[in-house]
Coordinates of N, CA and C and ligand atoms in Angstrom, one line a residue:
M1 N 95.5 101.9 114.7 CA 95.6 102.4 113.3 C 95.5 101.2 112.3
G2 N 94.5 101.1 111.5 CA 94.3 100.1 110.6 C 95.3 100.2 109.4
D3 N 95.4 99.2 108.5 CA 96.2 99.3 107.3 C 95.4 99.5 106.1
Q4 N 94.1 99.4 106.2 CA 93.2 99.5 105.1 C 92.8 100.9 104.7
P5 N 92.6 101.1 103.4 CA 92.2 102.5 103.0 C 90.9 102.9 103.6
T6 N 90.7 104.1 103.9 CA 89.4 104.6 104.5 C 88.8 105.6 103.5
Q7 N 89.5 105.9 102.5 CA 88.9 106.9 101.5 C 89.5 106.6 100.2
S8 N 88.8 107.1 99.1 CA 89.4 106.7 97.8 C 89.4 108.0 96.9
D9 N 89.5 109.2 97.5 CA 89.5 110.3 96.7 C 90.9 110.8 96.3
G10 N 91.9 110.0 96.7 CA 93.3 110.3 96.3 C 93.9 111.3 97.2
R11 N 93.2 111.8 98.1 CA 93.8 112.8 99.0 C 94.5 112.2 100.1
A12 N 95.7 112.6 100.5 CA 96.4 112.1 101.6 C 95.9 112.7 102.9
R13 N 95.6 111.8 103.8 CA 95.1 112.3 105.1 C 96.3 112.3 106.1
H14 N 97.1 111.3 106.0 CA 98.2 111.2 107.0 C 99.6 111.1 106.3
V15 N 100.4 112.0 106.5 CA 101.8 112.0 105.9 C 102.8 111.9 107.1
A16 N 103.8 111.1 106.9 CA 104.9 111.1 107.9 C 106.2 111.5 107.2
I17 N 107.1 112.1 108.0 CA 108.3 112.5 107.4 C 109.6 112.1 108.3
I18 N 110.5 111.5 107.6 CA 111.8 111.3 108.2 C 112.7 112.4 107.9
M19 N 112.8 113.3 108.9 CA 113.5 114.6 108.7 C 115.0 114.4 108.8
D20 N 115.6 114.1 107.7 CA 117.0 113.7 107.7 C 117.9 114.8 106.9
G21 N 119.1 114.9 107.3 CA 120.1 115.7 106.6 C 120.5 117.0 107.2
N22 N 120.2 117.2 108.5 CA 120.6 118.4 109.2 C 122.1 118.5 109.3
G23 N 122.8 117.4 109.6 CA 124.2 117.3 109.7 C 124.9 117.7 108.4
R24 N 124.4 117.0 107.3 CA 125.0 117.3 106.0 C 124.8 118.7 105.5
W25 N 123.7 119.3 105.9 CA 123.4 120.6 105.5 C 124.4 121.6 106.2
A26 N 124.7 121.3 107.4 CA 125.7 122.1 108.1 C 127.1 121.9 107.6
K27 N 127.4 120.6 107.4 CA 128.8 120.3 106.9 C 129.1 121.0 105.6
K28 N 128.1 121.0 104.7 CA 128.3 121.6 103.4 C 128.7 123.1 103.5
R29 N 128.2 123.7 104.7 CA 128.5 125.1 104.9 C 129.6 125.3 105.9
S30 N 130.4 124.3 106.3 CA 131.4 124.3 107.4 C 130.8 124.8 108.7
L31 N 129.6 124.5 109.0 CA 129.0 125.0 110.2 C 128.9 123.8 111.2
P32 N 128.8 124.1 112.5 CA 128.6 123.0 113.4 C 127.2 122.3 113.2
R33 N 127.2 121.0 113.6 CA 125.9 120.2 113.4 C 124.8 120.9 114.1
A34 N 125.1 121.5 115.2 CA 124.0 122.1 116.0 C 123.3 123.2 115.2
I35 N 124.0 123.9 114.3 CA 123.3 124.9 113.5 C 122.4 124.2 112.5
G36 N 122.8 123.1 112.0 CA 121.9 122.3 111.1 C 120.7 121.9 111.8
H37 N 120.8 121.4 113.0 CA 119.6 121.1 113.8 C 118.7 122.3 114.0
Q38 N 119.4 123.4 114.3 CA 118.6 124.7 114.5 C 117.8 125.0 113.3
R39 N 118.4 124.9 112.2 CA 117.7 125.2 110.9 C 116.7 124.2 110.6
G40 N 116.9 123.0 111.1 CA 115.9 121.9 111.0 C 114.7 122.3 111.7
V41 N 114.8 122.8 112.9 CA 113.6 123.2 113.7 C 112.9 124.3 112.9
E42 N 113.7 125.2 112.3 CA 113.0 126.3 111.5 C 112.2 125.7 110.4
A43 N 112.7 124.7 109.8 CA 112.0 124.0 108.7 C 110.6 123.4 109.2
V44 N 110.7 122.9 110.4 CA 109.5 122.2 111.1 C 108.4 123.4 111.3
R45 N 108.9 124.5 111.8 CA 108.0 125.6 112.1 C 107.3 126.1 110.9
R46 N 108.2 126.3 109.8 CA 107.6 126.8 108.5 C 106.6 125.8 108.0
L47 N 106.9 124.5 108.1 CA 106.0 123.5 107.6 C 104.6 123.5 108.3
V48 N 104.7 123.6 109.7 CA 103.5 123.5 110.5 C 102.7 124.8 110.2
R49 N 103.3 125.9 110.0 CA 102.6 127.1 109.7 C 102.0 127.1 108.3
G50 N 102.6 126.4 107.4 CA 102.1 126.3 106.0 C 101.1 125.2 105.8
L51 N 100.8 124.5 106.8 CA 100.0 123.2 106.6 C 98.5 123.4 106.2
E52 N 97.9 124.5 106.8 CA 96.5 124.7 106.7 C 95.9 124.4 105.3
P53 N 96.4 125.0 104.2 CA 95.8 124.8 102.9 C 95.9 123.3 102.3
M54 N 96.8 122.5 103.0 CA 97.1 121.2 102.4 C 96.0 120.1 102.8
G55 N 95.2 120.5 103.8 CA 94.0 119.6 104.1 C 94.4 118.3 104.7
L56 N 95.6 118.2 105.3 CA 95.9 116.9 106.0 C 95.2 116.8 107.3
D57 N 94.9 115.6 107.7 CA 94.4 115.4 109.1 C 95.5 115.2 110.1
C58 N 96.6 114.6 109.5 CA 97.7 114.3 110.4 C 99.1 114.4 109.8
L59 N 100.0 115.0 110.4 CA 101.4 115.0 110.0 C 102.2 114.4 111.1
T60 N 103.0 113.4 110.8 CA 103.9 112.8 111.8 C 105.3 113.0 111.5
L61 N 106.1 113.5 112.4 CA 107.5 113.9 112.2 C 108.5 113.0 113.1
Y62 N 109.5 112.5 112.4 CA 110.5 111.7 113.2 C 111.5 112.7 113.7
A63 N 111.5 112.9 115.0 CA 112.4 113.9 115.5 C 113.6 113.4 116.2
F64 N 113.4 112.2 116.9 CA 114.5 111.6 117.6 C 114.2 110.1 117.7
S65 N 115.2 109.3 117.2 CA 115.0 107.8 117.2 C 115.5 107.2 118.4
S66 N 115.1 106.0 118.7 CA 115.7 105.3 119.9 C 117.2 104.9 119.6
E67 N 117.6 105.0 118.4 CA 119.0 104.8 118.1 C 119.8 106.0 118.1
N68 N 119.2 107.2 118.1 CA 119.9 108.4 118.2 C 120.7 108.7 119.5
W69 N 120.4 107.9 120.5 CA 121.2 107.9 121.7 C 122.6 107.5 121.5
K70 N 122.9 106.9 120.3 CA 124.3 106.5 120.0 C 125.2 107.7 119.7
R71 N 124.5 108.9 119.5 CA 125.3 110.1 119.1 C 126.0 110.7 120.3
S72 N 126.9 111.6 120.0 CA 127.7 112.2 121.1 C 126.8 112.9 122.1
E73 N 127.3 112.9 123.3 CA 126.5 113.6 124.4 C 126.2 115.0 124.1
S74 N 127.1 115.7 123.4 CA 126.9 117.1 123.2 C 125.9 117.3 122.1
E75 N 125.8 116.4 121.1 CA 124.8 116.5 120.1 C 123.4 116.2 120.7
I76 N 123.4 115.2 121.5 CA 122.1 114.8 122.2 C 121.6 116.0 123.0
D77 N 122.6 116.6 123.8 CA 122.2 117.8 124.5 C 121.6 118.9 123.6
D78 N 122.3 119.2 122.6 CA 121.8 120.2 121.6 C 120.4 119.9 121.2
L79 N 120.1 118.6 120.8 CA 118.8 118.2 120.3 C 117.7 118.4 121.4
M80 N 118.1 118.0 122.6 CA 117.2 118.1 123.7 C 116.9 119.5 124.1
N81 N 117.9 120.4 124.0 CA 117.7 121.8 124.3 C 116.8 122.5 123.2
L82 N 117.1 122.0 122.0 CA 116.3 122.6 120.9 C 114.8 122.2 121.1
M83 N 114.6 121.0 121.6 CA 113.2 120.5 121.8 C 112.6 121.4 122.9
R84 N 113.3 121.6 124.0 CA 112.7 122.5 125.1 C 112.4 123.8 124.5
K85 N 113.3 124.4 123.8 CA 113.0 125.8 123.2 C 111.8 125.8 122.3
F86 N 111.8 124.7 121.4 CA 110.7 124.7 120.4 C 109.3 124.6 121.1
I87 N 109.3 123.7 122.2 CA 107.9 123.5 122.8 C 107.5 124.9 123.4
K88 N 108.5 125.5 124.0 CA 108.2 126.7 124.7 C 107.7 127.8 123.7
S89 N 108.5 128.0 122.6 CA 108.2 129.0 121.7 C 107.0 128.7 120.8
D90 N 106.7 127.5 120.5 CA 105.7 127.2 119.4 C 104.4 126.7 120.0
L91 N 104.3 126.4 121.3 CA 103.1 125.9 121.8 C 101.9 126.9 121.6
P92 N 102.1 128.2 121.9 CA 101.0 129.2 121.6 C 100.5 129.1 120.2
D93 N 101.4 128.9 119.3 CA 101.1 128.8 117.8 C 100.2 127.7 117.6
F94 N 100.6 126.5 118.2 CA 99.8 125.3 118.0 C 98.4 125.5 118.5
V95 N 98.2 126.1 119.6 CA 96.9 126.3 120.2 C 96.1 127.2 119.3
A96 N 96.7 128.3 118.9 CA 96.1 129.3 118.0 C 95.7 128.7 116.7
N97 N 96.5 127.7 116.2 CA 96.2 127.1 114.9 C 95.5 125.8 114.9
D98 N 94.8 125.5 116.0 CA 94.0 124.3 116.0 C 94.7 123.0 115.9
V99 N 96.0 123.0 116.3 CA 96.8 121.8 116.1 C 96.7 121.0 117.4
Q100 N 96.5 119.7 117.2 CA 96.5 118.7 118.4 C 97.8 118.0 118.4
L101 N 98.6 118.2 119.4 CA 99.9 117.5 119.5 C 99.7 116.1 119.9
K102 N 100.5 115.2 119.3 CA 100.5 113.8 119.8 C 102.0 113.4 119.8
I103 N 102.4 112.5 120.8 CA 103.7 112.2 120.8 C 103.7 110.6 120.7
I104 N 104.6 110.1 119.9 CA 104.7 108.7 119.8 C 106.2 108.2 120.1
G105 N 106.4 107.0 120.6 CA 107.7 106.6 121.0 C 107.7 106.5 122.5
D106 N 108.8 106.2 123.0 CA 109.0 106.0 124.5 C 109.4 107.3 125.1
W107 N 108.5 108.3 125.0 CA 108.9 109.7 125.4 C 108.9 109.9 126.8
R108 N 108.2 109.0 127.6 CA 108.2 109.2 129.0 C 109.5 108.9 129.7
S109 N 110.4 108.3 129.0 CA 111.8 108.1 129.6 C 112.7 109.3 129.2
L110 N 112.3 110.3 128.6 CA 113.1 111.5 128.4 C 113.3 112.2 129.7
A111 N 114.2 113.3 129.7 CA 114.4 114.0 130.9 C 113.1 114.5 131.5
P112 N 112.9 114.4 132.9 CA 111.7 114.8 133.5 C 111.1 116.1 133.2
D113 N 112.0 117.2 133.0 CA 111.4 118.5 132.6 C 110.8 118.5 131.2
I114 N 111.4 117.7 130.3 CA 110.9 117.6 129.0 C 109.5 116.8 129.0
V115 N 109.5 115.8 129.8 CA 108.2 115.0 129.9 C 107.1 115.9 130.4
G116 N 107.5 116.8 131.4 CA 106.5 117.7 132.0 C 106.0 118.7 130.9
M117 N 106.9 119.2 130.2 CA 106.6 120.2 129.2 C 105.7 119.6 128.1
L118 N 106.0 118.3 127.8 CA 105.2 117.6 126.8 C 103.8 117.3 127.3
E119 N 103.7 116.9 128.6 CA 102.4 116.6 129.1 C 101.5 117.9 129.1
N120 N 102.2 119.0 129.4 CA 101.4 120.3 129.5 C 101.0 120.6 128.0
A121 N 101.9 120.4 127.0 CA 101.5 120.7 125.6 C 100.4 119.8 125.1
L122 N 100.4 118.5 125.5 CA 99.4 117.6 125.1 C 98.0 118.1 125.6
E123 N 98.1 118.5 126.9 CA 96.8 118.9 127.6 C 96.3 120.2 126.9
Q124 N 97.2 121.1 126.6 CA 96.7 122.4 126.1 C 96.3 122.3 124.6
T125 N 96.7 121.3 123.9 CA 96.3 121.2 122.5 C 95.3 120.1 122.3
A126 N 94.8 119.5 123.4 CA 93.9 118.3 123.3 C 92.7 118.6 122.4
N127 N 92.2 119.8 122.2 CA 91.0 120.0 121.5 C 91.3 120.4 120.0
G128 N 92.5 120.4 119.6 CA 92.8 120.8 118.2 C 92.3 119.8 117.2
S129 N 92.0 120.2 116.0 CA 91.3 119.3 115.0 C 92.3 118.7 114.1
K130 N 93.6 119.3 114.0 CA 94.6 118.7 113.0 C 95.7 118.1 113.9
K131 N 96.0 116.9 113.6 CA 97.1 116.2 114.5 C 98.5 116.5 114.0
L132 N 99.4 116.8 114.9 CA 100.8 116.8 114.6 C 101.4 115.8 115.6
A133 N 101.9 114.7 115.0 CA 102.4 113.7 115.9 C 104.0 113.8 115.7
V134 N 104.6 113.8 116.9 CA 106.1 113.9 116.9 C 106.6 112.6 117.5
A135 N 107.5 112.0 116.8 CA 108.1 110.7 117.2 C 109.4 111.1 118.0
L136 N 109.4 110.8 119.3 CA 110.4 111.1 120.2 C 110.9 109.8 120.9
N137 N 112.2 109.6 120.9 CA 112.7 108.3 121.4 C 111.9 107.2 120.9
Y138 N 111.7 107.3 119.5 CA 110.8 106.4 118.9 C 111.6 105.3 118.1
G139 N 111.1 104.0 118.2 CA 111.7 102.9 117.4 C 110.5 102.0 117.0
G140 N 110.4 101.8 115.8 CA 109.2 101.0 115.4 C 109.2 99.5 115.9
Q141 N 110.3 98.9 116.0 CA 110.3 97.5 116.6 C 109.9 97.6 118.0
N142 N 110.4 98.6 118.8 CA 110.0 98.7 120.2 C 108.5 99.0 120.3
E143 N 108.0 99.8 119.4 CA 106.5 100.1 119.5 C 105.7 98.9 119.3
I144 N 106.1 98.0 118.3 CA 105.4 96.8 118.0 C 105.5 95.8 119.2
A145 N 106.7 95.7 119.7 CA 106.9 94.8 120.9 C 106.0 95.2 122.0
R146 N 106.0 96.5 122.3 CA 105.1 97.1 123.4 C 103.6 96.8 123.1
A147 N 103.3 97.0 121.9 CA 101.8 96.8 121.5 C 101.5 95.3 121.6
A148 N 102.4 94.4 121.2 CA 102.1 93.0 121.3 C 102.0 92.5 122.7
A149 N 102.9 93.1 123.6 CA 102.8 92.8 125.0 C 101.5 93.2 125.6
K150 N 101.0 94.4 125.2 CA 99.7 94.8 125.8 C 98.6 93.9 125.2
A151 N 98.7 93.6 124.0 CA 97.7 92.7 123.4 C 97.6 91.4 124.1
A152 N 98.8 90.9 124.5 CA 98.9 89.6 125.1 C 98.3 89.6 126.5
E153 N 98.3 90.8 127.1 CA 97.6 90.9 128.5 C 96.2 90.5 128.4
H154 N 95.6 90.6 127.2 CA 94.2 90.2 127.1 C 94.1 88.9 126.3
G155 N 95.2 88.2 126.2 CA 95.3 86.9 125.6 C 94.9 86.9 124.1
D156 N 95.1 88.0 123.4 CA 94.6 88.1 122.0 C 95.6 88.8 121.1
I157 N 96.5 88.0 120.6 CA 97.6 88.7 119.7 C 97.1 88.5 118.3
T158 N 96.5 89.5 117.7 CA 96.1 89.5 116.3 C 96.7 90.8 115.7
S159 N 96.6 90.8 114.4 CA 97.0 92.1 113.7 C 96.2 93.3 114.2
D160 N 94.8 93.0 114.4 CA 94.0 94.1 114.9 C 94.3 94.5 116.3
S161 N 94.5 93.5 117.1 CA 94.8 93.8 118.5 C 96.2 94.5 118.7
I162 N 97.1 94.2 117.9 CA 98.4 94.9 118.0 C 98.2 96.3 117.5
A163 N 97.6 96.5 116.3 CA 97.4 97.8 115.8 C 96.6 98.7 116.8
A164 N 95.7 98.1 117.5 CA 94.9 98.9 118.5 C 95.8 99.4 119.6
N165 N 96.9 98.7 119.9 CA 97.8 99.1 121.0 C 99.0 99.8 120.5
L166 N 99.2 100.1 119.2 CA 100.3 100.9 118.8 C 100.2 102.3 119.3
D167 N 101.3 103.0 119.4 CA 101.3 104.5 119.8 C 100.4 105.3 118.8
T168 N 100.3 104.8 117.6 CA 99.5 105.5 116.6 C 98.1 105.1 116.5
H169 N 97.6 104.4 117.5 CA 96.2 103.9 117.4 C 95.2 104.9 117.1
D170 N 95.4 106.1 117.6 CA 94.4 107.2 117.4 C 94.8 108.1 116.2
L171 N 95.7 107.7 115.3 CA 96.0 108.5 114.1 C 95.4 107.8 112.9
P172 N 95.1 108.6 111.9 CA 94.5 107.9 110.7 C 95.6 107.0 110.0
P173 N 95.1 106.1 109.2 CA 96.1 105.2 108.5 C 97.2 106.0 107.7
L174 N 98.4 105.5 107.7 CA 99.5 106.3 107.0 C 99.3 106.2 105.5
D175 N 99.2 107.3 104.8 CA 99.1 107.4 103.4 C 100.5 107.5 102.7
L176 N 101.3 108.4 103.2 CA 102.6 108.7 102.5 C 103.7 108.9 103.5
L177 N 104.8 108.2 103.2 CA 106.0 108.4 104.1 C 107.1 109.0 103.2
I178 N 107.6 110.1 103.7 CA 108.7 110.9 103.0 C 109.9 110.8 103.7
R179 N 111.1 110.6 103.1 CA 112.3 110.8 103.7 C 113.2 111.8 102.9
T180 N 113.7 112.7 103.6 CA 114.6 113.7 102.9 C 116.0 113.2 103.0
S181 N 116.9 113.9 102.3 CA 118.4 113.8 102.3 C 118.9 112.7 101.4
G182 N 118.1 112.0 100.6 CA 118.6 111.0 99.7 C 118.9 109.6 100.2
E183 N 118.7 109.5 101.6 CA 118.9 108.1 102.1 C 117.6 107.3 101.8
V184 N 117.8 106.0 101.4 CA 116.6 105.2 101.1 C 116.5 104.1 102.1
R185 N 116.1 104.4 103.3 CA 115.8 103.4 104.3 C 114.8 103.9 105.3
L186 N 114.2 103.0 106.2 CA 113.2 103.4 107.1 C 113.8 103.8 108.5
S187 N 115.0 103.3 108.8 CA 115.6 103.7 110.1 C 114.6 103.4 111.2
N188 N 114.0 102.3 111.2 CA 113.1 101.9 112.3 C 111.9 102.8 112.5
F189 N 111.4 103.5 111.5 CA 110.3 104.4 111.6 C 109.0 103.8 111.1
L190 N 108.0 103.8 111.9 CA 106.6 103.4 111.4 C 106.6 102.0 110.6
L191 N 107.3 101.0 111.1 CA 107.5 99.8 110.4 C 106.1 99.1 110.1
W192 N 105.3 99.1 111.1 CA 104.0 98.4 111.0 C 103.1 99.3 110.1
Q193 N 103.1 100.6 110.4 CA 102.2 101.5 109.6 C 102.5 101.6 108.2
A194 N 103.8 101.4 107.8 CA 104.2 101.6 106.5 C 103.8 100.4 105.5
A195 N 103.1 99.4 106.1 CA 102.8 98.2 105.3 C 102.3 98.6 103.9
Y196 N 101.3 99.5 103.8 CA 100.8 99.9 102.5 C 100.9 101.4 102.3
A197 N 101.7 102.0 103.0 CA 101.9 103.5 102.7 C 102.7 103.6 101.4
E198 N 102.5 104.7 100.7 CA 103.3 105.1 99.6 C 104.6 105.7 100.2
M199 N 105.7 105.6 99.4 CA 106.9 106.1 99.8 C 107.5 107.1 98.9
L200 N 108.1 108.1 99.5 CA 108.8 109.1 98.6 C 110.1 109.5 99.2
F201 N 111.2 109.3 98.4 CA 112.5 109.6 98.9 C 113.0 110.9 98.1
V202 N 113.3 111.9 98.8 CA 113.8 113.2 98.1 C 115.2 113.5 98.5
D203 N 115.9 114.2 97.6 CA 117.3 114.5 97.9 C 117.4 115.8 98.8
T204 N 116.4 116.6 98.8 CA 116.5 117.8 99.6 C 116.9 117.5 101.1
L205 N 117.9 118.3 101.6 CA 118.2 118.1 103.0 C 117.2 118.8 103.9
W206 N 116.9 118.2 105.1 CA 115.8 118.7 105.8 C 115.7 120.3 106.0
P207 N 116.8 120.9 106.4 CA 116.7 122.4 106.6 C 116.3 123.1 105.4
D208 N 116.4 122.5 104.2 CA 116.0 123.2 102.9 C 114.5 122.9 102.6
F209 N 113.9 122.0 103.3 CA 112.5 121.6 103.1 C 111.5 122.7 103.3
K210 N 110.7 123.0 102.3 CA 109.7 124.0 102.4 C 108.3 123.5 102.2
P211 N 107.3 124.2 102.7 CA 105.9 123.8 102.5 C 105.6 123.3 101.0
E212 N 106.3 124.1 100.1 CA 106.1 123.8 98.6 C 106.5 122.3 98.3
H213 N 107.6 121.8 99.0 CA 108.0 120.5 98.8 C 106.9 119.5 99.2
L214 N 106.3 119.8 100.3 CA 105.2 118.9 100.7 C 104.0 119.0 99.8
E215 N 103.7 120.2 99.3 CA 102.6 120.3 98.3 C 102.9 119.5 97.1
Q216 N 104.2 119.5 96.6 CA 104.6 118.7 95.5 C 104.4 117.2 95.8
A217 N 104.8 116.8 97.0 CA 104.7 115.4 97.3 C 103.2 115.0 97.4
L218 N 102.3 115.9 97.8 CA 101.0 115.5 97.9 C 100.3 115.4 96.5
S219 N 100.8 116.2 95.6 CA 100.3 116.1 94.2 C 100.8 114.9 93.5
D220 N 102.1 114.5 93.8 CA 102.6 113.2 93.3 C 101.7 112.1 93.8
F221 N 101.5 112.2 95.1 CA 100.7 111.1 95.8 C 99.4 110.9 95.1
A222 N 98.7 112.1 94.8 CA 97.4 112.0 94.2 C 97.3 111.3 92.9
Q223 N 98.5 111.2 92.2 CA 98.6 110.5 90.9 C 98.8 109.0 91.1
R224 N 99.1 108.5 92.2 CA 99.5 107.1 92.4 C 98.3 106.3 92.5
E225 N 98.4 105.0 92.1 CA 97.3 104.1 92.2 C 97.6 103.1 93.3
R226 N 96.8 103.1 94.3 CA 97.1 102.2 95.5 C 96.2 100.9 95.3
R227 N 96.8 99.8 95.5 CA 96.1 98.6 95.1 C 95.9 97.7 96.3
Y228 N 96.7 97.8 97.4 CA 96.5 96.9 98.6 C 96.4 95.5 98.2
G229 N 97.1 95.0 97.2 CA 97.1 93.6 96.8 C 95.9 93.2 95.9
G230 N 95.0 94.1 95.8 CA 93.8 93.7 94.9 C 94.1 94.3 93.5
R231 N 93.1 94.1 92.6 CA 93.2 94.6 91.2 C 91.9 95.2 90.8
Ligands
LIG1 C1 118.3 114.5 111.2 O1 119.5 115.0 110.7 C2 118.1 114.9 112.6 C3 118.1 113.8 113.5 C4 118.4 112.5 113.3 C5 117.9 114.1 114.9 P1 120.9 114.2 110.9 O2 121.5 114.7 112.2 O3 120.7 112.7 110.9 O4 121.7 114.7 109.7 P2 122.7 113.8 108.8 O5 122.0 112.6 108.4 O6 123.9 113.6 109.6 O7 123.0 114.7 107.6
LIG2 C1 116.5 108.9 111.3 O1 117.6 109.5 110.8 C2 116.0 109.5 112.6 C3 115.5 110.8 112.5 C4 115.4 111.6 111.4 C5 115.0 111.4 113.7 P1 119.1 109.0 111.2 O2 120.0 109.9 110.5 O3 119.2 108.8 112.6 O4 119.1 107.6 110.5 P2 120.4 106.7 109.9 O5 121.3 106.5 111.1 O6 120.9 107.4 108.8 O7 119.7 105.4 109.5
LIG3 MG1 120.8 111.3 109.4

């Protein structure tokens, strides 16, 4: 994935979202964190179903970071079980809606049954025209280190050769990175790809995020002037 603009019509082709705030959403309602995560999955489903008119080529979602293993075993179990359920329930929807699933991150070290389900989902959606990339066991520093190591195998460590070996190598350049829940940090997400991405930090907690929020973000984006260091 290159860092340079590929089009100048102001339309975002690739948006990535750090889906944050499930825990606080639940806490505000005195509910268990697991319910917040459940409602977070519903927000994902709603968004994917509402994507069609937005004209994106790719949406990338941060679902589980390489640092999220620091959470309690029971929260991690809840998240993994939600993932299993989601793949099972929504795969037919992806296929029907022309979605091509992509997974970024070190996902092959997840539980073997999840790896199997993901492999099947990748295979079944391979012909879709709109990409939905899900970051699982993802860490940006690890992704760059893996890409650099691969580039080094060919004795050629350059920006281009590293970019060509990133997990995102077959996704369009990142246009807009959104984080929900009011936190203003990247938390190890798409560090390389964010070099010239526009950023948007919104206070909405992820379970409250609606397709209209993304539509609003896209129209904000269309008003921005991207310069890439030039004038
Ligand atoms: C985001 O919500 C979901 C994941 C990181 C998996 P959080 O669980 O981080 O919610 P907060 O930040 O505690 O509110
Ligand atoms: C980032 O959120 C990871 C995901 C949304 C999957 P976190 O809630 O884990 O990030 P920190 O810990 O607040 O930086
Ligand atoms: Mg969080």
